[in-house]
CSV table of C-alpha atoms in Angstrom, one decimal:
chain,number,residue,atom,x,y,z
Z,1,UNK,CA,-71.0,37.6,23.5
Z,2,UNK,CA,-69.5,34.5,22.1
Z,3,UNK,CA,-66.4,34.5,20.5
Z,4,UNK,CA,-66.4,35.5,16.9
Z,5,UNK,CA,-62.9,35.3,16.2
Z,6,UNK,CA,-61.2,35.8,12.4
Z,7,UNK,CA,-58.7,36.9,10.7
Z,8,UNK,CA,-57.0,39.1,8.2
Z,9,UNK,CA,-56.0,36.4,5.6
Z,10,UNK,CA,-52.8,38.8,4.2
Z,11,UNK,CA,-51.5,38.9,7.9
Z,12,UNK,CA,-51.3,35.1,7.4
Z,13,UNK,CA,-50.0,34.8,3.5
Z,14,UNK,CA,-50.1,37.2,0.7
Z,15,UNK,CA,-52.5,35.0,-1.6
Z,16,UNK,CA,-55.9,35.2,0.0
Z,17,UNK,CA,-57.0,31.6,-0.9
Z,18,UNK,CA,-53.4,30.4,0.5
Z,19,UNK,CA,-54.4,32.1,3.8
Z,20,UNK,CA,-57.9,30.6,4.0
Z,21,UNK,CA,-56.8,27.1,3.3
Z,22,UNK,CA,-54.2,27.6,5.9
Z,23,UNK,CA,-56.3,28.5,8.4
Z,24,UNK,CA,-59.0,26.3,7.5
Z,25,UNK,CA,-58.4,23.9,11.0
Z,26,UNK,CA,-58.0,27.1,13.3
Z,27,UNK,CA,-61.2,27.2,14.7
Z,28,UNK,CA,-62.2,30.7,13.1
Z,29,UNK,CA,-65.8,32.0,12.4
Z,30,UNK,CA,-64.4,33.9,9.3
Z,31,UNK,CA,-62.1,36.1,7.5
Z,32,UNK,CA,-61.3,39.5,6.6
Z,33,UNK,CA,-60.1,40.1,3.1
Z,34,UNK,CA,-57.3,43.1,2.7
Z,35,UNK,CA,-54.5,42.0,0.3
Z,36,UNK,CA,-55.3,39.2,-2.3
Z,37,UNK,CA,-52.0,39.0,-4.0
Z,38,UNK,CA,-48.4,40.3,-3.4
Z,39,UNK,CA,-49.0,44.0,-4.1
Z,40,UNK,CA,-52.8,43.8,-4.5
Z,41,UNK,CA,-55.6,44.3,-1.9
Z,42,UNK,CA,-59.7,44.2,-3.1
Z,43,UNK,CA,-61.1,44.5,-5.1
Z,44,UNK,CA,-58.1,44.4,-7.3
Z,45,UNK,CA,-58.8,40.8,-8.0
Z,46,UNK,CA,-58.9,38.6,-11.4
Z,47,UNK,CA,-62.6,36.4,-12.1
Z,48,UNK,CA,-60.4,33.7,-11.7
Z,49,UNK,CA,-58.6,34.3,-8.1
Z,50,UNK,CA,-61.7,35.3,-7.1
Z,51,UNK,CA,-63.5,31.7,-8.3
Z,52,UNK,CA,-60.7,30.0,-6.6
Z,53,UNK,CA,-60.9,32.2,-3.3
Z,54,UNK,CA,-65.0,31.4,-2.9
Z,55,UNK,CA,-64.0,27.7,-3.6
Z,56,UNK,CA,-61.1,27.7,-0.7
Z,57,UNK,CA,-63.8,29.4,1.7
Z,58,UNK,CA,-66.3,27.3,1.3
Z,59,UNK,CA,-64.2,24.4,1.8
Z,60,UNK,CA,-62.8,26.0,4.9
Z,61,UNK,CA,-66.6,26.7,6.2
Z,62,UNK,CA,-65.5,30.6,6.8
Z,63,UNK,CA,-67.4,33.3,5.9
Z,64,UNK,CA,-66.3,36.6,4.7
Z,65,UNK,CA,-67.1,39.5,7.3
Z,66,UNK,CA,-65.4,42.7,6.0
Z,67,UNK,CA,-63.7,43.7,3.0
Z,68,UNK,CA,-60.9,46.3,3.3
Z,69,UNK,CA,-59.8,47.9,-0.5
Z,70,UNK,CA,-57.7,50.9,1.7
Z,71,UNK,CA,-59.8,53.9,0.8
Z,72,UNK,CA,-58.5,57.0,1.6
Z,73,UNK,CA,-54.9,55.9,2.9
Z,74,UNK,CA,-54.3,59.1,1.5
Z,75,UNK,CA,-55.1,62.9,2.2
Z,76,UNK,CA,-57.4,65.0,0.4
Z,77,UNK,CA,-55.3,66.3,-2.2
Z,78,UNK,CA,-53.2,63.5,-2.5
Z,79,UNK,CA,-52.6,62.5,-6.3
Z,80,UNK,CA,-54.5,58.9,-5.8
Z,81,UNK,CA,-57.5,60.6,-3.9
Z,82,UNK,CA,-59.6,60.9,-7.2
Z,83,UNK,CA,-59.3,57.3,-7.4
Z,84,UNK,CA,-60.5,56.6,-4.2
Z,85,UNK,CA,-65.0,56.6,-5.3
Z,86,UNK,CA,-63.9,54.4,-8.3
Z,87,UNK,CA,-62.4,52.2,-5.8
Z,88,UNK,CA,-65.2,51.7,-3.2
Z,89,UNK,CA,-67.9,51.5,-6.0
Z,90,UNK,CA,-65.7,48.7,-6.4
Z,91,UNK,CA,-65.3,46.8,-3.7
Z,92,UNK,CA,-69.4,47.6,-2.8
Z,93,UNK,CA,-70.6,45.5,-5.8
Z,94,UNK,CA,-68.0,43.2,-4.7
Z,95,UNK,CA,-69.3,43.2,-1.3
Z,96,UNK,CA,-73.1,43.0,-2.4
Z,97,UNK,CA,-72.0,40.1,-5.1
Z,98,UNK,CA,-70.7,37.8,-1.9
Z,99,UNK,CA,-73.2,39.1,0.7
Z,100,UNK,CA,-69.9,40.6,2.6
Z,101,UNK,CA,-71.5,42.9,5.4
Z,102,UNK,CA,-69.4,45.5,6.0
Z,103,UNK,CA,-66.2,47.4,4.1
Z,104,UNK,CA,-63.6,49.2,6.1
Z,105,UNK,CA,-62.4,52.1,5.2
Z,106,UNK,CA,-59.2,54.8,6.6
Z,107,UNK,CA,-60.4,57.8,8.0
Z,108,UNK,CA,-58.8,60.2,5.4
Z,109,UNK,CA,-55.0,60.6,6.1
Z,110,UNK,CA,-54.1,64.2,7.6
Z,111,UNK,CA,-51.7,66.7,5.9
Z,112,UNK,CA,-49.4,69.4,7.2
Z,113,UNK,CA,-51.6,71.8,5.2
Z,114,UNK,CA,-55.3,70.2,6.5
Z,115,UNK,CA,-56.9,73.3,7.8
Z,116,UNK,CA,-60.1,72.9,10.2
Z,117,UNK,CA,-62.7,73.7,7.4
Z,118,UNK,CA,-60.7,70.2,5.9
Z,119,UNK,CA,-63.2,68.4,8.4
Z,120,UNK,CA,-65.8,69.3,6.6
Z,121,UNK,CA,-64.7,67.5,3.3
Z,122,UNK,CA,-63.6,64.6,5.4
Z,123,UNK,CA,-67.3,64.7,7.4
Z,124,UNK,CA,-68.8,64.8,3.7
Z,125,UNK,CA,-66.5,62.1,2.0
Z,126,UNK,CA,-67.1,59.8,4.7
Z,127,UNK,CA,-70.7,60.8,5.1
Z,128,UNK,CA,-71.6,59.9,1.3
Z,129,UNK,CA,-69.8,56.6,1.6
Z,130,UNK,CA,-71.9,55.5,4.5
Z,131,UNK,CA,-74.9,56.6,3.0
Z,132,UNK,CA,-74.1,54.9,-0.4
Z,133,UNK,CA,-72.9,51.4,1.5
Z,134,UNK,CA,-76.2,51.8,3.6
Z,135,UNK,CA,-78.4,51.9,0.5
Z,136,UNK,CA,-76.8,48.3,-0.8
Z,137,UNK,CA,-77.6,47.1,2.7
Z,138,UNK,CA,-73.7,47.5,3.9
Z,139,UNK,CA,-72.2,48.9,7.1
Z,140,UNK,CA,-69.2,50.9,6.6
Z,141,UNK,CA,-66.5,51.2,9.1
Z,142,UNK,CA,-64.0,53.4,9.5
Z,143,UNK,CA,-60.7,52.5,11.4
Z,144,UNK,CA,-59.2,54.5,14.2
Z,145,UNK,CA,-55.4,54.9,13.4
Z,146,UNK,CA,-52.7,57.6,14.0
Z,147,UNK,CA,-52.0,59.7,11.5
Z,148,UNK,CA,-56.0,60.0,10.1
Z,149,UNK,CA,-59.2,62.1,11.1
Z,150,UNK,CA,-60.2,59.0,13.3
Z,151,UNK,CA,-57.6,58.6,15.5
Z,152,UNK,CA,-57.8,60.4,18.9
Z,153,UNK,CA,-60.5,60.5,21.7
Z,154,UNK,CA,-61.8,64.1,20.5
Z,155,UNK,CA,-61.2,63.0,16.9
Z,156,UNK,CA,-63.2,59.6,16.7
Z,157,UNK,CA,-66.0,61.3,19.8
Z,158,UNK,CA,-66.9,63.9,16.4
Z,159,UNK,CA,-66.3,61.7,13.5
Z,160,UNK,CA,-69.0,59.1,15.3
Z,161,UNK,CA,-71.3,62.4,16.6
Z,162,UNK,CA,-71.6,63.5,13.1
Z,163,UNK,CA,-71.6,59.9,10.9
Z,164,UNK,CA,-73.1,57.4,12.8
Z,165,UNK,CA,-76.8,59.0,12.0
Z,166,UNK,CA,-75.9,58.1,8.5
Z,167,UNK,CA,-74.8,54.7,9.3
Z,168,UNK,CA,-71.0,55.1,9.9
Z,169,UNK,CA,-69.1,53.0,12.5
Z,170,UNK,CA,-66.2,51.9,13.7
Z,171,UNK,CA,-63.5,49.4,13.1
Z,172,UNK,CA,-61.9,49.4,16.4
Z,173,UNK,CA,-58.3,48.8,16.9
Z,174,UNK,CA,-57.0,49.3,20.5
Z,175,UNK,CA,-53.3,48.9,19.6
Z,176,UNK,CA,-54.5,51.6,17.0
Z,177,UNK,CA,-55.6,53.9,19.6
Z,178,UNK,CA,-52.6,53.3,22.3
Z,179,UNK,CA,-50.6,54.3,19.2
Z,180,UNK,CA,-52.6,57.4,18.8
Z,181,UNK,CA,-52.0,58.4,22.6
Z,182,UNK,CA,-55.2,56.8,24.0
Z,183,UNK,CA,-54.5,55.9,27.2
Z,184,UNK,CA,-57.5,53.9,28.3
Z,185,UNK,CA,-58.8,51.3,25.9
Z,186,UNK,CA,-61.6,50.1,28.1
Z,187,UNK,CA,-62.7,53.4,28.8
Z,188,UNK,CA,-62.8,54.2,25.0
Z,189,UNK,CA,-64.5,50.8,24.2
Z,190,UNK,CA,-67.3,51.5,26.5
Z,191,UNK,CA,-68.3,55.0,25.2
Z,192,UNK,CA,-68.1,53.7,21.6
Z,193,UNK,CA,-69.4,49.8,22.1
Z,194,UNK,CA,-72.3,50.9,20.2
Z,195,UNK,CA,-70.7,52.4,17.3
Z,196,UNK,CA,-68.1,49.4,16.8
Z,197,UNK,CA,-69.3,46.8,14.2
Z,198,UNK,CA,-65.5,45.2,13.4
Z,199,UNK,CA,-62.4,44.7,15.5
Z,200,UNK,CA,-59.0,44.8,15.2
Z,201,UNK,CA,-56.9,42.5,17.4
Z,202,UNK,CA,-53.2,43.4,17.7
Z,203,UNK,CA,-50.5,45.1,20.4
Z,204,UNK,CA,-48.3,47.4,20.6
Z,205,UNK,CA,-45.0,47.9,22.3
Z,206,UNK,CA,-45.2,52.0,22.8
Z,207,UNK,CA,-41.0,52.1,24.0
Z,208,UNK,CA,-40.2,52.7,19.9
Z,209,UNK,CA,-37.4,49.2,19.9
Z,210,UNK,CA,-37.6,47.5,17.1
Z,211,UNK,CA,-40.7,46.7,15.7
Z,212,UNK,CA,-43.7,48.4,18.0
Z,213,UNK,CA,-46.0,46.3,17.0
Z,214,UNK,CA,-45.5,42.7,19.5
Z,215,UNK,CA,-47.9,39.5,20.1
Z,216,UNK,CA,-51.2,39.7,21.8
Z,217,UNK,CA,-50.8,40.4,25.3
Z,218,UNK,CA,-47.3,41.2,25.3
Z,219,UNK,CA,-47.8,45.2,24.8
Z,220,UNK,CA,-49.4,48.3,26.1
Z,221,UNK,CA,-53.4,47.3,25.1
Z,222,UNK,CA,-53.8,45.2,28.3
Z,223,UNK,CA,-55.7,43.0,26.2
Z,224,UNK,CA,-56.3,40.7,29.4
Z,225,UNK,CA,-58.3,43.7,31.1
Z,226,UNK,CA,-60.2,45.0,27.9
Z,227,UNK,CA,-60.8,41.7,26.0
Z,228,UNK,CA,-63.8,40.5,28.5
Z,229,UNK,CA,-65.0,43.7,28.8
Z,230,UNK,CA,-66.0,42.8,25.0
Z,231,UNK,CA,-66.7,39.8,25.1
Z,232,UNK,CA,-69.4,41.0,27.6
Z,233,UNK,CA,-71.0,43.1,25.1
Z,234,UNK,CA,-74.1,42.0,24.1
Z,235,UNK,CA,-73.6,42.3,20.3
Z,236,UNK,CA,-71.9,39.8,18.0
Z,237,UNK,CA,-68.9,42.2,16.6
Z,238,UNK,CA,-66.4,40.0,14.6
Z,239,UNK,CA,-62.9,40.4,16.4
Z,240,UNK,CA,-59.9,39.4,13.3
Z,241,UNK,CA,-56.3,38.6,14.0
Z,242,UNK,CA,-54.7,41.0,12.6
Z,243,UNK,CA,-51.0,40.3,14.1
Z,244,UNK,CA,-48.0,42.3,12.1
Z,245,UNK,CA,-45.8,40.6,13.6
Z,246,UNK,CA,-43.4,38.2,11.1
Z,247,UNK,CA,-43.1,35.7,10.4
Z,248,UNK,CA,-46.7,36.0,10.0
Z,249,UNK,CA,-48.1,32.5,9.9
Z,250,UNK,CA,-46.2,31.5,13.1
Z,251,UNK,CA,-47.1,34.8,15.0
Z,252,UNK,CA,-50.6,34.3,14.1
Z,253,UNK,CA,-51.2,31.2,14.9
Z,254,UNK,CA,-49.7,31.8,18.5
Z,255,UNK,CA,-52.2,34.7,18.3
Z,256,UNK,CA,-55.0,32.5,18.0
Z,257,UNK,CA,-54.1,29.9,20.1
Z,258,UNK,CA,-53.4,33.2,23.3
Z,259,UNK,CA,-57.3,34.0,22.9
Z,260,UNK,CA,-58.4,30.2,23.7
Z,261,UNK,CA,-57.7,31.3,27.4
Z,262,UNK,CA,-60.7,34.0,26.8
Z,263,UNK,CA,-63.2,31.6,24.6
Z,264,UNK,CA,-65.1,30.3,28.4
Z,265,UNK,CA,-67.9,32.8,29.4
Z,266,UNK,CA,-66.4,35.4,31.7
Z,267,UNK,CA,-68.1,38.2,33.8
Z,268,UNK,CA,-68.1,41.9,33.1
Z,269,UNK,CA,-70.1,44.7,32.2
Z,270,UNK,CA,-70.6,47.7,29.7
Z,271,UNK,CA,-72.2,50.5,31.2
């Protein structure tokens, strides 16, 4: 597939129209909105940041392709997890308002006291959300990370068995899932390639010094093995810089400007 790089505007600058205006000459296809303000992701946005925010976008030519309100960053029982349906209803009629396709959500955060029946509350939170997305014509995606019921091979494998007939799917991360102990990203990518409809694209440095998280290519992903494996695919999933790396607007950029070496058609295969 071609290219269809983007970016997480907050991993460039907090203000999400300062972020799209920044990027506006970087050769992106679109963005992914997360935080929109120091201390405030979507859809906790005013009228007029949002006005201002269509206005930079449009200038910019860049299209939304995923909204990311952090919904269930929390366990179950967590005090904030009875806000967690106000706040997707939320960011939904957000989403169907700017024709956004897709809203990412966490997997649920695990607890020292999850038991195995908490699956099935997770399998039924989860479930209901996709369902409810699906009916307003939206894909919902949940993101593998450590730490959540979607973050090894035997968790995401059920998650995806159960959820995708009701629409669910994946926002991949492969730093995500070398975090988690996965220890073949291509491997992964190829028995879920179906079920991914946003990506993730970050490293990790897996030694624990410093900050783990490092520049594209410069970690344990092997992004220069996996990345035309994807770009083989032959589905148009938006990949988004997603670098957390400071200071963010230099580190991104360099991110963007290490995947022109992938943007020519290269060989591979899926199956």
């Amino acid at each position: 597939m071609k290219p269809e790089w983007g970016i997480v505007t907050d991993e460039v600058l907090p203000q999400a129209q300062e972020a799209v205006a920044w990027v506006a000459g970087w050769g992106l296809a679109g963005v992914e909105i997360r935080g929109v303000a120091p201390g405030r992701r979507i859809p906790d946005i005013h009228p007029e940041e949002a006005r201002t925010l269509r206005q930079a976008l449009a200038c910019a030519g860049l299209v939304v392709t995923a909204l990311s309100p952090g919904t269930w960053k929390c366990s179950l029982d967590a005090p904030e997890a009875s806000l967690q349906a106000a706040r997707f209803q939320r960011t939904l009629d957000l989403a169907e308002e700017w024709a956004v396709p897709r809203v990412i959500t966490f997997g649920v955060k695990r607890s020292e006291s999850d038991t195995a029946a908490d699956y099935s509350r997770v399998c039924s939170l989860l479930g209901q959300m996709s369902l409810e997305a699906g009916r307003r014509g939206i894909t919902l995606c949940v993101e593998n990370e450590k730490g959540w019921w979607a973050d090894t091979d035997e968790a995401i494998d059920r998650l995806l068995a159960d959820l995708a007939p009701a629409g669910l799917r994946l926002n991949w991360d492969a730093a995500n899932y070398a975090d988690a102990g996965g220890t073949d990203p291509v491997a992964a990518y190829r028995r879920w390639y179906k079920n991914i409809a946003n990506i993730h694209l970050k490293d990790v440095c897996l030694d624990k010094a410093g900050n783990r998280w490092c520049l594209l290519g410069q970690g344990a992903v092997g992004w220069e093995r996996l990345l035309p494996v994807m770009l083989a695919s032959p589905e148009a999933v938006p990949m988004s810089i997603e670098t957390h790396v400071p200071p963010l607007p230099a580190n991104s950029l360099i991110n963007r400007e290490w995947l022109k070496g992938f943007e020519q058609p290269k060989q591979g295969e899926i199956a």
